[in-house]
Amino acid sequence: MKFEEELAGSQAPHAQAKLPRTLAEIYLEYAPLVFRNLRRMGVAEANIEDAVQDVFIVVHRQLSRFEGRSTLKTWILGITLRVAKDYRRSEARRARRLDHLAGLLSSDVALPSSPSDAVEQKEAGQLLHDLLSLLSEQSREMLLLVELEGLSVREACDALNIRLRTGQRRLRAGIDAISAAVSRTLAEHRRQP
């Protein structure tokens, strides 16, 4: 991958002294985390790779300033969330062009091992997307970091640069909203014949 080669050769000497790894190693370790969270935060599939690259460009530029007040994972997640927010803002302007492209891309997806697996995967993904779309951006960020990424509430607050109390409120609001939506859905299914 061209980007990885550029990262490997571009590590600043003073940043190497602060971190025991190269930027390429950081990329290889954290790229799956970044991909996952950009998708969860609503970045269009057509923009995911560009957004990942943008995250690691910021990491590259800011790595020498990383002070270690949080973990590297938390720091990178904070950058990821800010990049996702920027992409969501700009996607409205590009939506018409990307709708056509998304339709073309979705027809080229490889089939799962069985038709029932395909249905289950699609339904689970759609359900998660639908539930997350019900939340405010702030609650969604906290819920993703804590429940899906396994960060502590304090680590998530560090990544988002918010106070602990604020993070706890946002997380509780997200959990309550998801619980209410699930309860409504279950009640609707029980009423159907």
Coordinates of C-alpha atoms in Angstrom, one line a residue:
M1 CA 0.0 0.0 0.0
K2 CA 1.5 3.3 -1.1
F3 CA 0.3 5.2 2.0
E4 CA 2.0 2.7 4.3
E5 CA 5.3 3.1 2.4
E6 CA 5.1 6.9 2.7
L7 CA 4.4 6.5 6.4
A8 CA 7.3 4.3 7.0
G9 CA 9.7 6.7 5.4
S10 CA 8.3 9.9 6.9
Q11 CA 8.7 9.3 10.6
A12 CA 10.3 12.4 12.2
P13 CA 13.4 11.6 14.3
H14 CA 12.1 13.5 17.3
A15 CA 8.8 11.6 17.2
Q16 CA 10.7 8.3 17.2
A17 CA 12.3 9.3 20.5
K18 CA 8.9 9.9 22.1
L19 CA 7.2 6.7 20.7
P20 CA 8.8 3.3 20.6
R21 CA 7.1 2.6 17.2
T22 CA 7.1 3.9 13.7
L23 CA 4.2 5.6 12.2
A24 CA 3.8 2.7 9.8
E25 CA 3.4 0.3 12.8
I26 CA 0.9 2.7 14.4
Y27 CA -1.1 2.7 11.2
L28 CA -1.0 -1.1 10.9
E29 CA -2.2 -1.5 14.5
Y30 CA -4.9 1.2 14.5
A31 CA -6.2 1.2 10.9
P32 CA -8.9 -1.4 11.7
L33 CA -10.1 0.7 14.7
V34 CA -10.3 3.8 12.5
F35 CA -12.1 2.1 9.7
R36 CA -14.7 0.6 12.1
N37 CA -15.4 3.9 13.9
L38 CA -15.6 6.0 10.7
R39 CA -18.3 3.6 9.4
R40 CA -20.1 3.6 12.8
M41 CA -20.0 7.4 12.9
G42 CA -21.9 7.6 9.6
V43 CA -19.1 8.4 7.1
A44 CA -20.3 7.3 3.6
E45 CA -18.8 4.0 2.5
A46 CA -17.4 5.7 -0.6
N47 CA -15.4 8.1 1.6
I48 CA -14.1 5.6 4.2
E49 CA -10.7 5.1 2.7
D50 CA -10.2 8.9 2.2
A51 CA -11.3 9.5 5.8
V52 CA -8.8 6.9 7.1
Q53 CA -6.0 8.5 5.2
D54 CA -7.0 11.9 6.6
V55 CA -7.0 10.5 10.1
F56 CA -3.4 9.2 9.7
I57 CA -2.3 12.4 8.0
V58 CA -3.4 14.2 11.2
V59 CA -1.7 11.5 13.3
H60 CA 1.5 12.0 11.3
R61 CA 1.4 15.8 11.6
Q62 CA 0.6 15.8 15.3
L63 CA 2.6 12.8 16.5
S64 CA 5.6 14.8 17.6
R65 CA 3.2 16.8 19.8
F66 CA 1.6 13.7 21.4
E67 CA 2.2 14.2 25.1
G68 CA 1.0 10.9 26.3
R69 CA -1.7 12.4 28.5
S70 CA -4.0 9.7 27.1
T71 CA -3.3 6.4 25.5
L72 CA -2.4 6.4 21.8
K73 CA -5.6 4.5 21.1
T74 CA -7.7 7.2 22.8
W75 CA -5.8 10.0 21.0
I76 CA -6.3 8.3 17.6
L77 CA -10.0 7.8 18.4
G78 CA -10.4 11.5 19.2
I79 CA -8.9 12.4 15.8
T80 CA -11.1 9.8 14.1
L81 CA -14.3 11.2 15.6
R82 CA -13.3 14.8 14.5
V83 CA -12.5 13.6 11.0
A84 CA -15.8 11.7 10.9
K85 CA -17.7 14.9 11.9
D86 CA -16.0 16.9 9.2
Y87 CA -16.9 14.2 6.6
R88 CA -20.5 14.1 7.6
R89 CA -20.8 17.9 7.3
S90 CA -19.3 17.8 3.8
E91 CA -21.2 14.7 2.6
A92 CA -24.5 16.6 2.3
R93 CA -23.0 18.6 -0.6
R94 CA -21.7 15.5 -2.3
A95 CA -24.8 13.3 -1.6
R96 CA -26.2 13.3 -5.2
R97 CA -22.9 12.2 -6.8
L98 CA -22.3 9.5 -4.1
D99 CA -25.8 8.0 -4.3
H100 CA -25.1 6.7 -7.8
L101 CA -21.7 5.4 -6.8
A102 CA -23.0 3.7 -3.7
G103 CA -25.6 1.9 -5.8
L104 CA -22.8 0.6 -8.1
L105 CA -20.6 -0.5 -5.2
S106 CA -23.3 -2.3 -3.3
S107 CA -24.0 -4.6 -6.3
D108 CA -20.4 -5.8 -6.3
V109 CA -20.4 -7.1 -2.6
A110 CA -19.2 -10.7 -2.2
L111 CA -21.9 -13.1 -1.0
P112 CA -21.7 -14.6 2.5
S113 CA -21.4 -18.4 2.9
S114 CA -25.2 -19.0 2.8
P115 CA -28.3 -17.0 2.0
S116 CA -29.4 -17.0 5.6
D117 CA -26.0 -15.7 6.7
A118 CA -26.4 -12.9 4.2
V119 CA -29.8 -12.0 5.5
E120 CA -28.7 -12.1 9.1
Q121 CA -25.6 -9.9 8.4
K122 CA -27.6 -7.4 6.5
E123 CA -30.4 -7.2 9.1
A124 CA -27.9 -6.9 12.0
G125 CA -26.0 -4.2 10.2
Q126 CA -29.1 -2.3 9.4
L127 CA -30.5 -2.7 12.9
L128 CA -27.2 -1.3 14.4
H129 CA -27.2 1.6 11.9
D130 CA -30.9 2.4 12.6
L131 CA -30.4 2.3 16.3
L132 CA -27.3 4.5 16.2
S133 CA -29.0 7.0 13.9
L134 CA -31.6 7.6 16.6
L135 CA -29.0 9.0 18.9
S136 CA -27.6 12.5 19.1
E137 CA -24.1 12.8 17.7
Q138 CA -22.7 13.2 21.3
S139 CA -24.5 10.1 22.7
R140 CA -23.5 8.0 19.6
E141 CA -19.8 8.9 20.1
M142 CA -19.9 7.9 23.7
L143 CA -21.8 4.7 23.1
L144 CA -19.5 3.6 20.3
L145 CA -16.3 4.3 22.3
V146 CA -17.5 2.6 25.5
E147 CA -19.8 -0.2 24.4
L148 CA -18.3 -1.2 21.0
E149 CA -14.7 -0.2 21.4
G150 CA -14.4 -1.2 25.0
L151 CA -12.9 2.1 26.3
S152 CA -13.6 3.1 29.9
V153 CA -15.9 6.1 30.3
R154 CA -12.8 8.2 31.3
E155 CA -10.9 7.1 28.2
A156 CA -13.8 8.0 26.0
C157 CA -14.1 11.4 27.7
D158 CA -10.4 11.9 27.1
A159 CA -10.8 11.0 23.4
L160 CA -13.7 13.5 23.0
N161 CA -12.1 16.1 25.2
I162 CA -15.1 16.4 27.5
R163 CA -15.6 16.2 31.3
L164 CA -16.4 12.9 32.9
R165 CA -19.8 14.0 34.1
T166 CA -20.7 15.1 30.6
G167 CA -19.6 11.8 29.1
Q168 CA -21.6 9.8 31.7
R169 CA -24.7 11.8 30.8
R170 CA -24.2 11.3 27.1
L171 CA -23.6 7.6 27.6
R172 CA -26.7 7.2 29.8
A173 CA -28.8 9.1 27.2
G174 CA -27.6 6.8 24.4
I175 CA -28.3 3.7 26.4
D176 CA -31.8 4.9 27.4
A177 CA -32.6 5.9 23.8
I178 CA -31.5 2.5 22.4
S179 CA -33.4 0.6 25.2
A180 CA -36.6 2.6 24.4
A181 CA -36.3 1.9 20.7
V182 CA -35.7 -1.8 21.3
S183 CA -38.7 -2.0 23.6
R184 CA -40.9 -0.2 21.0
T185 CA -39.8 -2.6 18.3
L186 CA -40.4 -5.7 20.5
A187 CA -43.9 -4.4 21.4
E188 CA -44.7 -3.8 17.7
H189 CA -43.6 -7.4 16.8
R190 CA -45.7 -8.9 19.6
R191 CA -48.8 -7.1 18.2
Q192 CA -48.3 -8.5 14.7
P193 CA -50.3 -11.7 14.0

